[in-house]
Amino acid sequence: MAIEHLTLEDNSQLDVDFGQFIAKGGQADVYKGTYKTETVAVKVSKDAIAKEEMIKESQMLDNFQDSQHIIKKRAFKLGNTVAFLALELAAEGDLYKATEPSKKLSGDKKVKFMLQIAHGLKELHAKGIVHGDLKAANVFICKSEIARILKIGDLGSAYEEDSPFSGRKANGMCIDPALFATASAKPTKETDMYSFAMTVKQLYGERLPKDKKTPTTSFKDLGVPNAYIAKLEACLSPKLTDRPTAAALYEEFKTTAGARTCSCPIQ
C-alpha cells in the first residue's frame, strides 16, 4: 500500500509493506505494516520539524532496546521528504482506550500498570531523557507470553535534559501548567512527574476536563489505594522540589505493592 502524500522515491526507501491506517497524531500518522516478518507500527512524519523530531526519537530509542517498559524500535529510515520509524506493535492499543468504562480493569491490574509506567519513566530519567508528553494515550499495551505489559512510547516531545530544548512543547491536561507560565520554561524530570500523576488519574478512569481551571477528581475518589496517594499528590505540588524522582517513587511503590501481596511484573 502506498501512502498518498509520499513521493514514489519515499515509498521505495522503506522496506515495509504498509497496511491499514491506525492513528493521526500532531506530528505523524501511524500505519500498521510488515517489516521483515513482523507486524509493526510505522510512524510517518508530517512536516520538516516532525522529521527532525523523529530523527531524535529514533536515536533516543536506541538506548532502550533492552527495556521492558519502553516501546522498541525496529527500523528507521529517512525518505526524500519524510522520516519513517517502525516500532513494535502494541497489540492491545493504548492505555487511554483500555480505561474506558466498558473495560473494567481490576484494582490489582491498575496497581500493576501504575508500577510499570513508573518503571518506564525511571528508565527514561536514568538516561537523562525527559519525556515531555506522558499521558495514557502515549502508554501502550503489549502482550508477552504470560502477561500484558505497559510500555511508554511516543518520544517525539522528548529531549536530553542536558541539551538545549528547541522542540515543541506538548499541550493537554496531563502537562504541568507551569510549562506555559513563561515562554522560556522547558519540560523537566519534575514536570514529567506531574504528567505521571495525571496519567495515573486517567488509569483510574478520570476523563480529564479540557479546561485546566476545572478541578479533577481526587485520587481517593478515583479509588487509588491510600498507600499511594501521598506520593501521587506530591507529584502535583506547585513546588518542584517537593516532587519525588521517578526512581524514588518506583522503589516506594514497589515496596508498597509487595506489602499488599500484589504480584506485579515489575522487574
mmCIF file of C-alpha atoms in Angstrom:
data_model
loop_
_atom_site.group_PDB
_atom_site.id
_atom_site.type_symbol
_atom_site.label_atom_id
_atom_site.label_comp_id
_atom_site.label_asym_id
_atom_site.label_seq_id
_atom_site.Cartn_x
_atom_site.Cartn_y
_atom_site.Cartn_z
ATOM 1 C CA MET A 1 0.000 0.000 0.000
ATOM 2 C CA ALA A 2 1.404 3.416 -0.977
ATOM 3 C CA ILE A 3 0.879 6.421 1.276
ATOM 4 C CA GLU A 4 -0.775 9.220 -0.689
ATOM 5 C CA HIS A 5 1.333 12.228 0.329
ATOM 6 C CA LEU A 6 4.677 10.456 -0.210
ATOM 7 C CA THR A 7 6.718 10.568 -3.376
ATOM 8 C CA LEU A 8 7.493 7.354 -5.246
ATOM 9 C CA GLU A 9 11.063 7.718 -4.016
ATOM 10 C CA ASP A 10 9.847 7.903 -0.413
ATOM 11 C CA ASN A 11 7.719 4.795 -0.790
ATOM 12 C CA SER A 12 10.600 2.815 -2.241
ATOM 13 C CA GLN A 13 13.068 3.725 0.507
ATOM 14 C CA LEU A 14 11.481 1.894 3.437
ATOM 15 C CA ASP A 15 11.443 -1.873 3.415
ATOM 16 C CA VAL A 16 7.947 -2.035 4.901
ATOM 17 C CA ASP A 17 4.688 -3.191 3.403
ATOM 18 C CA PHE A 18 2.173 -0.619 4.602
ATOM 19 C CA GLY A 19 -1.203 -1.799 5.827
ATOM 20 C CA GLN A 20 -4.158 -0.100 7.460
ATOM 21 C CA PHE A 21 -4.124 3.411 8.888
ATOM 22 C CA ILE A 22 -4.017 3.310 12.711
ATOM 23 C CA ALA A 23 -3.929 6.852 14.047
ATOM 24 C CA LYS A 24 -3.379 10.510 13.218
ATOM 25 C CA GLY A 25 -1.091 12.488 15.510
ATOM 26 C CA GLY A 26 0.063 16.071 15.632
ATOM 27 C CA GLN A 27 3.473 15.300 14.124
ATOM 28 C CA ALA A 28 2.992 11.892 12.477
ATOM 29 C CA ASP A 29 0.482 9.493 11.011
ATOM 30 C CA VAL A 30 0.695 5.869 12.124
ATOM 31 C CA TYR A 31 0.101 2.800 9.972
ATOM 32 C CA LYS A 32 0.209 -0.904 10.553
ATOM 33 C CA GLY A 33 2.863 -2.528 8.423
ATOM 34 C CA THR A 34 5.075 -5.560 7.946
ATOM 35 C CA TYR A 35 8.818 -5.252 8.466
ATOM 36 C CA LYS A 36 10.636 -8.436 7.526
ATOM 37 C CA THR A 37 8.205 -10.959 9.030
ATOM 38 C CA GLU A 38 6.951 -8.866 11.963
ATOM 39 C CA THR A 39 3.791 -6.782 12.141
ATOM 40 C CA VAL A 40 4.855 -3.299 13.236
ATOM 41 C CA ALA A 41 3.536 0.215 13.731
ATOM 42 C CA VAL A 42 5.061 2.721 11.299
ATOM 43 C CA LYS A 43 5.154 6.440 12.064
ATOM 44 C CA VAL A 44 5.395 8.748 9.049
ATOM 45 C CA SER A 45 6.385 12.355 9.818
ATOM 46 C CA LYS A 46 4.141 15.165 8.593
ATOM 47 C CA ASP A 47 6.491 18.105 8.106
ATOM 48 C CA ALA A 48 10.126 19.179 8.298
ATOM 49 C CA ILE A 49 10.023 19.846 12.053
ATOM 50 C CA ALA A 50 8.368 16.493 12.711
ATOM 51 C CA LYS A 51 11.022 14.836 10.551
ATOM 52 C CA GLU A 52 13.777 16.262 12.767
ATOM 53 C CA GLU A 53 11.880 15.204 15.894
ATOM 54 C CA MET A 54 11.583 11.671 14.553
ATOM 55 C CA ILE A 55 15.332 11.504 13.901
ATOM 56 C CA LYS A 56 15.849 12.474 17.543
ATOM 57 C CA GLU A 57 13.224 9.968 18.725
ATOM 58 C CA SER A 58 14.911 7.168 16.790
ATOM 59 C CA GLN A 59 18.289 7.984 18.340
ATOM 60 C CA MET A 60 16.809 8.026 21.844
ATOM 61 C CA LEU A 61 15.082 4.687 21.367
ATOM 62 C CA ASP A 62 18.453 3.100 20.598
ATOM 63 C CA ASN A 63 19.162 3.421 24.342
ATOM 64 C CA PHE A 64 16.184 1.255 25.293
ATOM 65 C CA GLN A 65 16.300 -1.837 23.099
ATOM 66 C CA ASP A 66 16.624 -3.995 26.230
ATOM 67 C CA SER A 67 13.999 -2.124 28.228
ATOM 68 C CA GLN A 68 10.868 -3.911 29.386
ATOM 69 C CA HIS A 69 8.717 -0.787 29.606
ATOM 70 C CA ILE A 70 9.782 1.397 26.657
ATOM 71 C CA ILE A 71 8.485 0.720 23.141
ATOM 72 C CA LYS A 72 11.207 -0.850 20.978
ATOM 73 C CA LYS A 73 12.424 0.455 17.649
ATOM 74 C CA ARG A 74 12.512 -1.960 14.735
ATOM 75 C CA ALA A 75 13.768 0.245 11.888
ATOM 76 C CA PHE A 76 14.300 3.861 10.884
ATOM 77 C CA LYS A 77 14.829 5.453 7.514
ATOM 78 C CA LEU A 78 14.912 8.946 6.067
ATOM 79 C CA GLY A 79 12.896 9.334 2.907
ATOM 80 C CA ASN A 80 13.115 12.160 0.420
ATOM 81 C CA THR A 81 10.617 14.341 2.272
ATOM 82 C CA VAL A 82 9.721 12.406 5.422
ATOM 83 C CA ALA A 83 11.076 10.101 8.108
ATOM 84 C CA PHE A 84 9.790 6.583 8.791
ATOM 85 C CA LEU A 85 10.022 4.958 12.215
ATOM 86 C CA ALA A 86 8.968 1.317 12.567
ATOM 87 C CA LEU A 87 8.136 0.256 16.135
ATOM 88 C CA GLU A 88 6.922 -2.873 17.849
ATOM 89 C CA LEU A 89 3.156 -3.019 17.541
ATOM 90 C CA ALA A 90 1.133 -2.657 20.735
ATOM 91 C CA ALA A 91 -1.378 -5.417 20.089
ATOM 92 C CA GLU A 92 -3.907 -4.056 22.580
ATOM 93 C CA GLY A 93 -3.638 -0.377 21.735
ATOM 94 C CA ASP A 94 -3.049 2.440 24.189
ATOM 95 C CA LEU A 95 -3.871 2.788 27.863
ATOM 96 C CA TYR A 96 -6.443 5.530 27.325
ATOM 97 C CA LYS A 97 -8.676 3.206 25.336
ATOM 98 C CA ALA A 98 -8.117 0.424 27.867
ATOM 99 C CA THR A 99 -9.523 2.603 30.647
ATOM 100 C CA GLU A 100 -12.902 3.195 29.021
ATOM 101 C CA PRO A 101 -15.762 2.345 31.424
ATOM 102 C CA SER A 102 -16.651 -0.798 29.488
ATOM 103 C CA LYS A 103 -13.167 -2.292 30.016
ATOM 104 C CA LYS A 104 -13.434 -2.661 33.827
ATOM 105 C CA LEU A 105 -9.768 -3.069 34.816
ATOM 106 C CA SER A 106 -9.416 -4.691 38.238
ATOM 107 C CA GLY A 107 -7.858 -2.772 41.123
ATOM 108 C CA ASP A 108 -4.897 -5.148 41.167
ATOM 109 C CA LYS A 109 -4.355 -4.633 37.434
ATOM 110 C CA LYS A 110 -4.406 -0.852 37.858
ATOM 111 C CA VAL A 111 -1.704 -1.050 40.524
ATOM 112 C CA LYS A 112 0.417 -3.278 38.273
ATOM 113 C CA PHE A 113 0.022 -0.857 35.378
ATOM 114 C CA MET A 114 0.877 2.144 37.584
ATOM 115 C CA LEU A 115 4.106 0.424 38.626
ATOM 116 C CA GLN A 116 5.018 -0.398 35.044
ATOM 117 C CA ILE A 117 4.571 3.228 33.948
ATOM 118 C CA ALA A 118 6.724 4.350 36.882
ATOM 119 C CA HIS A 119 9.385 1.817 35.888
ATOM 120 C CA GLY A 120 9.436 3.066 32.300
ATOM 121 C CA LEU A 121 9.722 6.674 33.438
ATOM 122 C CA LYS A 122 12.529 5.702 35.813
ATOM 123 C CA GLU A 123 14.404 4.164 32.863
ATOM 124 C CA LEU A 124 13.997 7.309 30.760
ATOM 125 C CA HIS A 125 15.160 9.605 33.544
ATOM 126 C CA ALA A 126 18.131 7.368 34.343
ATOM 127 C CA LYS A 127 19.371 8.074 30.797
ATOM 128 C CA GLY A 128 18.821 11.818 31.251
ATOM 129 C CA ILE A 129 15.782 11.862 28.971
ATOM 130 C CA VAL A 130 12.673 13.929 29.696
ATOM 131 C CA HIS A 131 9.556 12.516 28.019
ATOM 132 C CA GLY A 132 7.658 15.791 27.795
ATOM 133 C CA ASP A 133 4.264 14.338 26.838
ATOM 134 C CA LEU A 134 3.434 11.474 29.181
ATOM 135 C CA LYS A 135 -0.268 10.596 29.139
ATOM 136 C CA ALA A 136 -2.410 7.488 28.845
ATOM 137 C CA ALA A 137 -2.593 7.795 25.050
ATOM 138 C CA ASN A 138 1.227 7.564 24.903
ATOM 139 C CA VAL A 139 1.414 4.413 27.022
ATOM 140 C CA PHE A 140 0.902 1.225 25.042
ATOM 141 C CA ILE A 141 -0.253 -2.267 25.950
ATOM 142 C CA CYS A 142 1.877 -5.082 24.577
ATOM 143 C CA LYS A 143 1.416 -8.791 25.188
ATOM 144 C CA SER A 144 4.097 -11.177 26.344
ATOM 145 C CA GLU A 145 3.593 -14.905 26.620
ATOM 146 C CA ILE A 146 2.384 -14.565 30.199
ATOM 147 C CA ALA A 147 1.088 -11.025 30.742
ATOM 148 C CA ARG A 148 0.018 -7.668 29.388
ATOM 149 C CA ILE A 149 2.923 -5.235 29.660
ATOM 150 C CA LEU A 150 2.728 -1.451 29.519
ATOM 151 C CA LYS A 151 5.369 0.408 27.530
ATOM 152 C CA ILE A 152 5.933 4.136 27.286
ATOM 153 C CA GLY A 153 6.107 5.362 23.711
ATOM 154 C CA ASP A 154 5.880 8.466 21.521
ATOM 155 C CA LEU A 155 9.141 10.211 22.375
ATOM 156 C CA GLY A 156 8.522 12.931 19.788
ATOM 157 C CA SER A 157 8.487 15.609 22.501
ATOM 158 C CA ALA A 158 11.347 14.054 24.477
ATOM 159 C CA TYR A 159 14.809 15.546 24.784
ATOM 160 C CA GLU A 160 18.047 15.018 26.659
ATOM 161 C CA GLU A 161 17.905 17.135 29.790
ATOM 162 C CA ASP A 162 21.487 18.383 29.416
ATOM 163 C CA SER A 163 20.818 19.584 25.861
ATOM 164 C CA PRO A 164 19.168 22.866 24.835
ATOM 165 C CA PHE A 165 15.418 22.484 24.436
ATOM 166 C CA SER A 166 14.366 23.504 20.941
ATOM 167 C CA GLY A 167 11.327 21.294 20.356
ATOM 168 C CA ARG A 168 7.615 21.939 20.528
ATOM 169 C CA LYS A 169 6.009 21.884 23.960
ATOM 170 C CA ALA A 170 3.218 19.365 24.229
ATOM 171 C CA ASN A 171 -0.150 20.593 25.460
ATOM 172 C CA GLY A 172 -3.051 18.926 27.213
ATOM 173 C CA MET A 173 -4.407 18.191 30.663
ATOM 174 C CA CYS A 174 -1.511 15.909 31.647
ATOM 175 C CA ILE A 175 1.048 18.664 31.078
ATOM 176 C CA ASP A 176 2.213 20.768 34.027
ATOM 177 C CA PRO A 177 0.613 24.248 33.698
ATOM 178 C CA ALA A 178 3.909 25.752 34.898
ATOM 179 C CA LEU A 179 5.378 24.960 31.476
ATOM 180 C CA PHE A 180 3.214 27.691 29.985
ATOM 181 C CA ALA A 181 3.796 30.315 32.661
ATOM 182 C CA THR A 182 6.773 31.684 30.703
ATOM 183 C CA ALA A 183 7.999 31.230 27.160
ATOM 184 C CA SER A 184 11.389 30.050 28.433
ATOM 185 C CA ALA A 185 10.003 27.261 30.660
ATOM 186 C CA LYS A 186 11.050 23.841 29.414
ATOM 187 C CA PRO A 187 9.996 20.274 30.282
ATOM 188 C CA THR A 188 11.981 18.683 33.101
ATOM 189 C CA LYS A 189 12.007 15.442 35.033
ATOM 190 C CA GLU A 190 9.857 17.235 37.611
ATOM 191 C CA THR A 191 7.226 18.185 35.036
ATOM 192 C CA ASP A 192 7.252 14.554 33.889
ATOM 193 C CA MET A 193 6.294 13.591 37.450
ATOM 194 C CA TYR A 194 3.268 15.884 37.231
ATOM 195 C CA SER A 195 2.312 14.121 33.999
ATOM 196 C CA PHE A 196 2.811 10.740 35.662
ATOM 197 C CA ALA A 197 0.312 11.596 38.403
ATOM 198 C CA MET A 198 -2.234 12.836 35.864
ATOM 199 C CA THR A 199 -1.708 9.664 33.817
ATOM 200 C CA VAL A 200 -2.499 7.649 36.952
ATOM 201 C CA LYS A 201 -5.762 9.588 37.215
ATOM 202 C CA GLN A 202 -6.540 8.520 33.650
ATOM 203 C CA LEU A 203 -5.622 4.937 34.531
ATOM 204 C CA TYR A 204 -8.187 5.057 37.325
ATOM 205 C CA GLY A 205 -10.906 6.218 34.957
ATOM 206 C CA GLU A 206 -10.685 10.003 35.073
ATOM 207 C CA ARG A 207 -11.628 11.713 31.818
ATOM 208 C CA LEU A 208 -9.715 14.922 32.290
ATOM 209 C CA PRO A 209 -11.549 18.187 31.538
ATOM 210 C CA LYS A 210 -10.304 20.317 28.660
ATOM 211 C CA ASP A 211 -10.165 23.382 30.907
ATOM 212 C CA LYS A 212 -7.174 23.327 33.273
ATOM 213 C CA LYS A 213 -9.133 25.513 35.712
ATOM 214 C CA THR A 214 -11.726 22.785 36.234
ATOM 215 C CA PRO A 215 -10.827 20.641 39.276
ATOM 216 C CA THR A 216 -10.123 16.982 38.625
ATOM 217 C CA THR A 217 -11.330 14.093 40.765
ATOM 218 C CA SER A 218 -9.205 13.327 43.829
ATOM 219 C CA PHE A 219 -7.074 10.188 43.869
ATOM 220 C CA LYS A 220 -9.129 8.917 46.806
ATOM 221 C CA ASP A 221 -12.444 9.352 44.994
ATOM 222 C CA LEU A 222 -10.993 7.607 41.930
ATOM 223 C CA GLY A 223 -10.249 4.562 44.083
ATOM 224 C CA VAL A 224 -6.458 4.798 44.202
ATOM 225 C CA PRO A 225 -5.263 2.798 47.250
ATOM 226 C CA ASN A 226 -4.447 5.072 50.191
ATOM 227 C CA ALA A 227 -0.845 3.856 50.401
ATOM 228 C CA TYR A 228 0.000 5.548 47.072
ATOM 229 C CA ILE A 229 -1.924 8.802 47.391
ATOM 230 C CA ALA A 230 0.574 10.961 49.313
ATOM 231 C CA LYS A 231 3.349 10.405 46.757
ATOM 232 C CA LEU A 232 0.961 10.983 43.841
ATOM 233 C CA GLU A 233 -0.244 14.232 45.378
ATOM 234 C CA ALA A 234 3.392 15.268 45.880
ATOM 235 C CA CYS A 235 3.916 14.825 42.126
ATOM 236 C CA LEU A 236 1.340 17.586 41.595
ATOM 237 C CA SER A 237 2.897 20.007 44.087
ATOM 238 C CA PRO A 238 3.481 23.519 42.693
ATOM 239 C CA LYS A 239 6.872 23.355 44.405
ATOM 240 C CA LEU A 240 9.096 21.293 42.107
ATOM 241 C CA THR A 241 11.444 20.276 44.912
ATOM 242 C CA ASP A 242 8.528 18.533 46.656
ATOM 243 C CA ARG A 243 8.039 16.172 43.743
ATOM 244 C CA PRO A 244 9.646 12.722 44.092
ATOM 245 C CA THR A 245 12.034 11.391 41.491
ATOM 246 C CA ALA A 246 10.801 8.584 39.272
ATOM 247 C CA ALA A 247 13.355 6.232 40.821
ATOM 248 C CA ALA A 248 12.345 7.014 44.414
ATOM 249 C CA LEU A 249 8.645 6.796 43.614
ATOM 250 C CA TYR A 250 9.048 3.484 41.811
ATOM 251 C CA GLU A 251 11.026 1.917 44.650
ATOM 252 C CA GLU A 252 8.497 3.067 47.246
ATOM 253 C CA PHE A 253 5.554 1.876 45.153
ATOM 254 C CA LYS A 254 7.251 -1.470 44.539
ATOM 255 C CA THR A 255 7.729 -1.938 48.276
ATOM 256 C CA THR A 256 4.127 -0.944 48.931
ATOM 257 C CA ALA A 257 2.852 -3.311 46.262
ATOM 258 C CA GLY A 258 4.839 -6.133 47.830
ATOM 259 C CA ALA A 259 3.354 -5.328 51.214
ATOM 260 C CA ARG A 260 -0.085 -5.566 49.627
ATOM 261 C CA THR A 261 0.873 -9.003 48.226
ATOM 262 C CA CYS A 262 0.322 -7.649 44.730
ATOM 263 C CA SER A 263 2.081 -9.950 42.260
ATOM 264 C CA CYS A 264 3.236 -7.231 39.888
ATOM 265 C CA PRO A 265 5.547 -7.916 36.902
ATOM 266 C CA ILE A 266 7.779 -5.004 37.858
ATOM 267 C CA GLN A 267 11.319 -6.119 37.260
#
